[in-house]
Coordinates of C-alpha atoms and ligand atoms in Angstrom, one line a residue:
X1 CA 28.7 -18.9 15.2
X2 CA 30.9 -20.3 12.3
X3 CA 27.9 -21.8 10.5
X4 CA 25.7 -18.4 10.5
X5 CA 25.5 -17.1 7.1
X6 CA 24.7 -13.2 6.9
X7 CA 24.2 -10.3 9.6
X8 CA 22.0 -11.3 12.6
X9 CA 19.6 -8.4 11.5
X10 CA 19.0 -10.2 8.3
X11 CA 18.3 -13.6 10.4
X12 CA 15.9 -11.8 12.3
X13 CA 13.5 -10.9 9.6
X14 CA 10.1 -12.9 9.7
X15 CA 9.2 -13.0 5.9
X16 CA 6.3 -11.1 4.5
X17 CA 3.0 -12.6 4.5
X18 CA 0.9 -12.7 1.5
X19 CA -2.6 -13.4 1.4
X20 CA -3.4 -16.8 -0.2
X21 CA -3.6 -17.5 -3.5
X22 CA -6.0 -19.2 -5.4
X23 CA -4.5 -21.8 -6.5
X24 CA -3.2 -22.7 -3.3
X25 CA -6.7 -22.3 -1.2
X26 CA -8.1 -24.6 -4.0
X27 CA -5.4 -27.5 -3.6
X28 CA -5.3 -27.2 0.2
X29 CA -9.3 -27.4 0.8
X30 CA -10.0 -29.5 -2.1
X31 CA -12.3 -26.5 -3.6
X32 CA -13.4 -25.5 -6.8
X33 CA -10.7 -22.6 -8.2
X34 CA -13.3 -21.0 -10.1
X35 CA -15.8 -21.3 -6.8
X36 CA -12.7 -19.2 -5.0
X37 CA -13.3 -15.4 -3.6
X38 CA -10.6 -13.7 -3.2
X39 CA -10.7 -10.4 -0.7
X40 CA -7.3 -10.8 0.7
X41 CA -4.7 -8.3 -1.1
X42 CA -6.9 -5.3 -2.1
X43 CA -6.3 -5.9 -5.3
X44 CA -9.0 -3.6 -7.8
X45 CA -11.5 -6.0 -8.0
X46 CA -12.3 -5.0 -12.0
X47 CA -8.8 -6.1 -12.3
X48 CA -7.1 -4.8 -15.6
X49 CA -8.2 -1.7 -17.3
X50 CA -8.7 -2.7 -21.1
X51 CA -6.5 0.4 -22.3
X52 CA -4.0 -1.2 -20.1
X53 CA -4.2 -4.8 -21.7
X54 CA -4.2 -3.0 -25.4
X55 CA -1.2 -1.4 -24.6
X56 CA 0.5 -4.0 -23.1
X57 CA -0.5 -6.5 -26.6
X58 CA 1.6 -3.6 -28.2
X59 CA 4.2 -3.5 -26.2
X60 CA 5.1 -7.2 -26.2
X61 CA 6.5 -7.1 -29.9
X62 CA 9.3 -5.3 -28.0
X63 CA 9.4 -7.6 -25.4
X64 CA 13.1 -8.7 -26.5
X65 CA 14.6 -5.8 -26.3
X66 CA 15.3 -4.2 -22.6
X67 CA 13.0 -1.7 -20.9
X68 CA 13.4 2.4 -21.3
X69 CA 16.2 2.4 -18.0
X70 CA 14.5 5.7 -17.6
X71 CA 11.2 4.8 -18.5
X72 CA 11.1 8.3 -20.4
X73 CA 7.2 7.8 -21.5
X74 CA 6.4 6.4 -18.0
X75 CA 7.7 9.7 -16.5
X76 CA 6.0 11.9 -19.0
X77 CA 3.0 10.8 -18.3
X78 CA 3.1 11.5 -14.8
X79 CA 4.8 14.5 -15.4
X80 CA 1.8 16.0 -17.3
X81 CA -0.6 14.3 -15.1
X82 CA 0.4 15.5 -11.5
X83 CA 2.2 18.7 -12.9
X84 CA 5.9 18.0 -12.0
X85 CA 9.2 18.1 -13.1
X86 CA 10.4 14.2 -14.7
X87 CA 13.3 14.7 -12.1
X88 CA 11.4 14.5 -9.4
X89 CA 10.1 11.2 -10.0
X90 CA 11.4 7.8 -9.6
X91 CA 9.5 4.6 -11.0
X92 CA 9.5 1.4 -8.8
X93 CA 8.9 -2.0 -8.8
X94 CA 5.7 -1.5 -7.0
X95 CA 6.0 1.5 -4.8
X96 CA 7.3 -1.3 -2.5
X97 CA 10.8 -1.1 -4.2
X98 CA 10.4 2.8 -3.5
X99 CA 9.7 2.0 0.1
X100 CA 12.9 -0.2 0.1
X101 CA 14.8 2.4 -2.0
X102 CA 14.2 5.1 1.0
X103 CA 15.6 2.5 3.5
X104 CA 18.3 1.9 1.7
X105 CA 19.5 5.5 0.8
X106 CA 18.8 6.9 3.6
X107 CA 19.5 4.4 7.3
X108 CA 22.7 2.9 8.0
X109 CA 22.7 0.0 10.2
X110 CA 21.6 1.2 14.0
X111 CA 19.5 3.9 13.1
X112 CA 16.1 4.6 13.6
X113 CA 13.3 4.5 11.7
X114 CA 9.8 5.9 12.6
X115 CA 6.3 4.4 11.4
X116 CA 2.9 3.9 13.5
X117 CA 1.4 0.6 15.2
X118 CA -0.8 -0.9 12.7
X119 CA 0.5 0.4 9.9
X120 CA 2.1 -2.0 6.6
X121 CA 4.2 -3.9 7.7
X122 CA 6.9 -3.4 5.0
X123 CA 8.0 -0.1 6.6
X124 CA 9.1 -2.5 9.4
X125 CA 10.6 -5.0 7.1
X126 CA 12.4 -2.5 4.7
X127 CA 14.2 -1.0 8.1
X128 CA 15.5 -4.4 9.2
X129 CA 16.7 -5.1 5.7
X130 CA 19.1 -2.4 6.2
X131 CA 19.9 -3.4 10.4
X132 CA 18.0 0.0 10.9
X133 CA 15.8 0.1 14.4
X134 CA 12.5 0.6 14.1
X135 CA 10.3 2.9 16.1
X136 CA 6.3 1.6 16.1
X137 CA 4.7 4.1 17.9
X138 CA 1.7 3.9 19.6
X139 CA -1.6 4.0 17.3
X140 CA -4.4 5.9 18.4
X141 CA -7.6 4.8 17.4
X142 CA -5.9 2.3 14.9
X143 CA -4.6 5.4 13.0
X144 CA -1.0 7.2 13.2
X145 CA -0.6 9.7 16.3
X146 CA 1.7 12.2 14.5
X147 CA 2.2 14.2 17.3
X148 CA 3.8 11.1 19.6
X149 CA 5.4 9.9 15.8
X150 CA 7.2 13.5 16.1
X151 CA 8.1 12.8 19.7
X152 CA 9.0 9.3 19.0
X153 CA 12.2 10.9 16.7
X154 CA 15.3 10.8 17.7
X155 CA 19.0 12.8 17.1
X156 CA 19.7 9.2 15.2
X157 CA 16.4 9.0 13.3
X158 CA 16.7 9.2 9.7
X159 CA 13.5 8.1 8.3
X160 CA 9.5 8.2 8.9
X161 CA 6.8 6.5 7.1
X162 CA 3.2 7.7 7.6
X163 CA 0.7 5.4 5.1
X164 CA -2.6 7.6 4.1
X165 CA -5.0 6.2 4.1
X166 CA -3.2 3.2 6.1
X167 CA -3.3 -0.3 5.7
X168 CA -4.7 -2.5 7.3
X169 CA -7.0 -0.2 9.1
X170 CA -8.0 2.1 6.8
X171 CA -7.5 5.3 8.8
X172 CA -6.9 8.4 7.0
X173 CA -5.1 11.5 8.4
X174 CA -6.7 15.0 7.7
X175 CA -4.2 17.0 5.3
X176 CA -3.7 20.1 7.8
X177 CA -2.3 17.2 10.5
X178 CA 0.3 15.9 7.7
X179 CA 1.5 19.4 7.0
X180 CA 1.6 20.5 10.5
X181 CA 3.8 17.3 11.0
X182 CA 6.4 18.2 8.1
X183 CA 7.0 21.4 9.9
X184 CA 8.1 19.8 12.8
X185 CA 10.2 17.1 11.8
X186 CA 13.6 17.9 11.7
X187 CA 15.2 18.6 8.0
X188 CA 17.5 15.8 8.3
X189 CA 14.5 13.2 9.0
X190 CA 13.0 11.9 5.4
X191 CA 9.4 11.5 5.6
X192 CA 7.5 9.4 3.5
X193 CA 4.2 9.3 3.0
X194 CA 3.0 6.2 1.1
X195 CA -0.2 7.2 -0.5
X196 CA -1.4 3.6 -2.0
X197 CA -4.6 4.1 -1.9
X198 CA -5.7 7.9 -2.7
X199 CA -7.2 6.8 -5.9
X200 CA -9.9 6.1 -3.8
X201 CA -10.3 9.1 -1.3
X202 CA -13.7 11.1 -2.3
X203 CA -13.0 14.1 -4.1
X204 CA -13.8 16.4 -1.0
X205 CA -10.7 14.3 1.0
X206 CA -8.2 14.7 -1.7
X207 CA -5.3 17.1 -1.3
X208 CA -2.3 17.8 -3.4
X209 CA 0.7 16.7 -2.0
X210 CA 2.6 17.5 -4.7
X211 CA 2.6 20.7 -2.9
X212 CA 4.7 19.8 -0.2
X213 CA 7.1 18.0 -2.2
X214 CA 7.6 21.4 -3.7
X215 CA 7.5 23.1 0.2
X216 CA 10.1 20.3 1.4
X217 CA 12.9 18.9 0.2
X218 CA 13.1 16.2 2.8
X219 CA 9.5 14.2 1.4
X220 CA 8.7 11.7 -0.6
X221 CA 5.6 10.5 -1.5
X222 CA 5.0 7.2 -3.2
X223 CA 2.3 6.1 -5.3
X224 CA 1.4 2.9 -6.9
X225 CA -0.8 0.9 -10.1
X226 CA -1.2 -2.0 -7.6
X227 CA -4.5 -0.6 -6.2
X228 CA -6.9 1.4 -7.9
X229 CA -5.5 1.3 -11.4
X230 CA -5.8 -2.7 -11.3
X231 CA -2.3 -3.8 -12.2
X232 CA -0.8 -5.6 -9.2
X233 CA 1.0 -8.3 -11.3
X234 CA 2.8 -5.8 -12.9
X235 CA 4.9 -4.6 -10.1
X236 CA 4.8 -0.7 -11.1
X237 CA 4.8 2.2 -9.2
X238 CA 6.5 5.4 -8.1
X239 CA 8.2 8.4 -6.3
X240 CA 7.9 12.0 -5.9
X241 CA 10.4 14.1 -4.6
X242 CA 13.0 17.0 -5.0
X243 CA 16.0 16.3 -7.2
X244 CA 18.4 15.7 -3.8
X245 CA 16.0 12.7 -2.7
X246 CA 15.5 11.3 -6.2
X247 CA 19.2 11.4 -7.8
X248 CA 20.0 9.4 -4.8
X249 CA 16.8 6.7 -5.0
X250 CA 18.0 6.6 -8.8
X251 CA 21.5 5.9 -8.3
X252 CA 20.8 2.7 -5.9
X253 CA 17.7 1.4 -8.4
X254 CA 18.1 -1.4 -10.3
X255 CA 18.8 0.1 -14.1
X256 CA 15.6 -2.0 -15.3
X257 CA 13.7 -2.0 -12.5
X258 CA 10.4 -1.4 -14.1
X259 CA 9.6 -3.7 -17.0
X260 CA 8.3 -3.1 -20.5
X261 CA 4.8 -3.6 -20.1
X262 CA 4.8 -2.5 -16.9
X263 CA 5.7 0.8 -18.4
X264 CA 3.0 1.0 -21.2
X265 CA -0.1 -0.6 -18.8
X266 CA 0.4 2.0 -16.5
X267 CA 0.7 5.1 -19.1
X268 CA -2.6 4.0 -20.5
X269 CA -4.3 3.3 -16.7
X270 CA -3.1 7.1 -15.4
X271 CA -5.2 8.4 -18.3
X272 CA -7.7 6.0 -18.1
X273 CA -10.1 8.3 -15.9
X274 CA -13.0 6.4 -16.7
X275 CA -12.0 3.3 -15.2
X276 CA -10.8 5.2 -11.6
X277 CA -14.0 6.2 -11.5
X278 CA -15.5 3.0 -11.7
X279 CA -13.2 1.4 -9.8
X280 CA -13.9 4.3 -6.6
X281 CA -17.8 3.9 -7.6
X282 CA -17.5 -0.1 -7.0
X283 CA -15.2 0.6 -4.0
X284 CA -18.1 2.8 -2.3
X285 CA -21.0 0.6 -3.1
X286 CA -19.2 -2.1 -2.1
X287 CA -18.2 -0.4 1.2
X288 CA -21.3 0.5 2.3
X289 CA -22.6 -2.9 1.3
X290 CA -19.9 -4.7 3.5
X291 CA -20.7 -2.5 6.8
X292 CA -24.6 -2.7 6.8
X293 CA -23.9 -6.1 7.0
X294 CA -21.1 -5.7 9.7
X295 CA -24.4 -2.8 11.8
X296 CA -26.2 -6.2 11.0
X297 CA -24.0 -8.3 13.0
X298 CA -23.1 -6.5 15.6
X299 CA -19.3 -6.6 14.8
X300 CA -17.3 -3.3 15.1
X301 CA -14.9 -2.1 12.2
X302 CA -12.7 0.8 11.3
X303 CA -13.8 3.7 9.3
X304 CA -12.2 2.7 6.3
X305 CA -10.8 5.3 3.4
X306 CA -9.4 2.7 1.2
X307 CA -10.7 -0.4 -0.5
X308 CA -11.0 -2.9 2.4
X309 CA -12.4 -2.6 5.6
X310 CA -10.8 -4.1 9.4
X311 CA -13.6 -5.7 11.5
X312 CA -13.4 -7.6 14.6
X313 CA -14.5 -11.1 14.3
X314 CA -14.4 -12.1 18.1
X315 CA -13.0 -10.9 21.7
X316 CA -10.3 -13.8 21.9
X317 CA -7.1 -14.0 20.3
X318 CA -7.7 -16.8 18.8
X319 CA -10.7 -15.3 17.2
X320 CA -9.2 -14.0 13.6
X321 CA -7.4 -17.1 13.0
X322 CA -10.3 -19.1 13.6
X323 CA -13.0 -17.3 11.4
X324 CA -10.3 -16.7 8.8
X325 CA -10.2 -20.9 8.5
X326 CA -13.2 -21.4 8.7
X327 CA -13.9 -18.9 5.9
X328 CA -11.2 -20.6 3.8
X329 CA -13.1 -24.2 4.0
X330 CA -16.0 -22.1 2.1
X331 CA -13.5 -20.8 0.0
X332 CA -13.5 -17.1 0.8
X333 CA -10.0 -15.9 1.4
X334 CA -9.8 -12.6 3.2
X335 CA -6.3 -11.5 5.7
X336 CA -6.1 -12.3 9.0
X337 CA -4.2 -9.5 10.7
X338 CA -2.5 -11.6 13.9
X339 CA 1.0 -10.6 12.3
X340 CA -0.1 -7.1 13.0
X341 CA -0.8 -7.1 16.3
X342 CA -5.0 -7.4 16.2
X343 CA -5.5 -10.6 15.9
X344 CA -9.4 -10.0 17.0
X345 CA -10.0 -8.9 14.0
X346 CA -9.7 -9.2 9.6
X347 CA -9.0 -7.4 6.8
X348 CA -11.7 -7.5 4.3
X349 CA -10.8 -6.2 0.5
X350 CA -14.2 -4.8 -0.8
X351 CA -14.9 -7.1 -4.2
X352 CA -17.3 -7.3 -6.8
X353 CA -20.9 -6.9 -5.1
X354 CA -21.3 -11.0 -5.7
X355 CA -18.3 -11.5 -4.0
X356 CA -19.1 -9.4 -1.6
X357 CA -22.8 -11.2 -0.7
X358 CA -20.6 -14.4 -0.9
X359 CA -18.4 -13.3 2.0
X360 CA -21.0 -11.8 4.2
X361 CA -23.2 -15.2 3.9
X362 CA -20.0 -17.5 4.5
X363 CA -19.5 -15.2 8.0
X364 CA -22.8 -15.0 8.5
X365 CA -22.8 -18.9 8.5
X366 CA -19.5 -19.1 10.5
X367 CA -20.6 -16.8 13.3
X368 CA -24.0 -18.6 13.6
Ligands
LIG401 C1 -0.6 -2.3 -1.4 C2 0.2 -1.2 -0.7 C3 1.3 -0.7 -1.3 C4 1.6 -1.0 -2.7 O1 2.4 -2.0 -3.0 P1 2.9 -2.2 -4.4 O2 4.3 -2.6 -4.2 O3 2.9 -0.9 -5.1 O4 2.1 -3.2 -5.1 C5 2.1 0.3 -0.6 N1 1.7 0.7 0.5 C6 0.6 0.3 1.2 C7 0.2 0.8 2.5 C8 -0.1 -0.7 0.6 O5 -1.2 -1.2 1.2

């Protein structure tokens, strides 16, 4: 193949898929931008905290100079916040660069990688980035099986990603499973446990995993501002493990991988406690809201811990695809979940409760 430019594993990759923005929806249909609802990326639908945008008009006087490499403050503040050491923590580019980062230290090219059916799809995409094989095991009930995920490794595995809760279904696993699973997995195997959305768990759910970072020296768990802290432009987010795992997640970083206001909205968000608990507050209404309407219509959905909810639009495969365009022609743009294997079904991000009401008439409409 004389022409073929890079390894086949590389070729192979199908590239991530966003939801729409927009701007886009609004130039393809012919719609009104401001008209637009957007419940496709479970993004906070509040969007910026204000202690965020102050500190961010601070910051850019400095914006000429180059970020903190360290990100000093940034670490600090999550230092006093979660009670850890600074060198356990790594900050990302999202806490999809830490998700990369893990690939990438830790799976050569032919080893395995463990993750569950249905869960985010980068944990495939970051293993084939690095011509590691990927292990999807069987879901059960649309959440992770742990004990067939323990089962499912391998003398060649080097890697596990559990997501809690999990996107795009929204399962959550019970703290008691987790910990039982850490115990099991071999000390060589890393675990990750990508914890995007625990902003949102209710306070009875929560559990400390900072615990079990402390317990074992082979987890990290990742964290993000994406989600409930409202700052998914930003790209910010971050890492939690023993010194071993996060000299080495350091060392292969980009030096300036986290930018300057990146660094100073998210210190001001992760003390801004007042806007989580808005943000959760919204996020529950606006849950409930969504499946009364979903009882309504007879439709099924997954019990959902985070801030969007999976329900099954139709019994045919083409059926996701087809509500999903006919949604966007009354410009609501929610994810179609095909690439995921369940494409019966969509993802819905829980909005604003007028965006909400918008969606749930458009799909009444389209399922009349
Ligand atoms: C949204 C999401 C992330 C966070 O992505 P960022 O890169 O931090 O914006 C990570 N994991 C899961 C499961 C997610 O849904």
């Amino acid at each position: 193949m004389p022409n073929q430019l890079g390894p086949e594993y590389v070729r192979a990759i199908a590239p991530y898929q966003a939801g729409k923005p927009i701007s886009e929806v609004a130039r393809e249909f012919g719609l009104d931008e401001a008209k637009i609802v957007k419940l496709a990326s479970n993004e906070n639908p509040l969007g910026i905290p204000e202690s965020a945008r102050r500190a961010m008009e601070t910051a850019v006087a400095e914006i000429g100079r180059y970020p903190d490499a360290n990100g000093f403050d940034l670490k600090e503040a999550i230092s006093k916040r979660y009670n850890v050491p600074q060198e356990w923590i790594t900050l990302g580019n999202g806490s999809n660069d830490i998700l990369e980062l893990a690939a990438h230290a830790f799976v050569q090219p032919g080893q395995s990688v463990v993750f569950s059916q249905y869960s985010f799809i980068v944990y495939a995409l970051a293993t084939q980035a690095v011509g590691g094989r990927g292990i999807a095991v069987p879901a059960q009930k649309y959440g992770h099986d742990l004990a067939a995920m323990r089962r499912a490794i391998t003398s060649d595995t080097k890697l596990v990603y559990i997501a809690n809760p999990n996107n795009p279904t929204g399962t959550f696993i019970p703290p008691n499973e987790i910990e039982a699973f850490l115990q099991a997995v071999p000390k060589n195997v890393v675990v990750v446990i990508d914890e995007a959305y625990n902003e949102y768990l209710n306070p009875e759910l929560q559990y400390e995993s900072t615990d079990w970072v402390r317990q074992f020296p082979n987890l990290l768990v990742s964290r993000t501002f994406s989600k409930a802290y409202g700052l998914a432009g930003l790209r910010v987010g971050f890492g939690l493990a023993q010194p071993p795992i996060t000299d080495l997640l350091n060392r292969i970083r980009q030096p300036f991988n986290v930018n300057s206001l990146a660094q100073a909205a998210a210190i001001a968000a992760l003390n801004d406690s007042a806007f989580l608990q808005k943000s959760a507050k919204l996020n529950a209404d606006g849950y409930r809201q969504l499946v009364q309407a979903f009882d309504e219509l007879g439709l099924e959905y997954v019990q959902s811990f985070g801030n969007f909810v999976l329900v099954k639009v139709g019994n045919d495969d083409g059926a996701g695809a087809r509500v999903n365009l006919a949604l966007l022609k009354k410009g609501i743009i929610v994810r179609p979940v095909g690439g995921y294997g369940l494409p019966q079904w969509l993802r819905i991000s829980i909005g604003l409760p007028e965006e909400n009401a918008a969606f749930i008439a458009a799909l009444k409409d389209v399922l009349a």
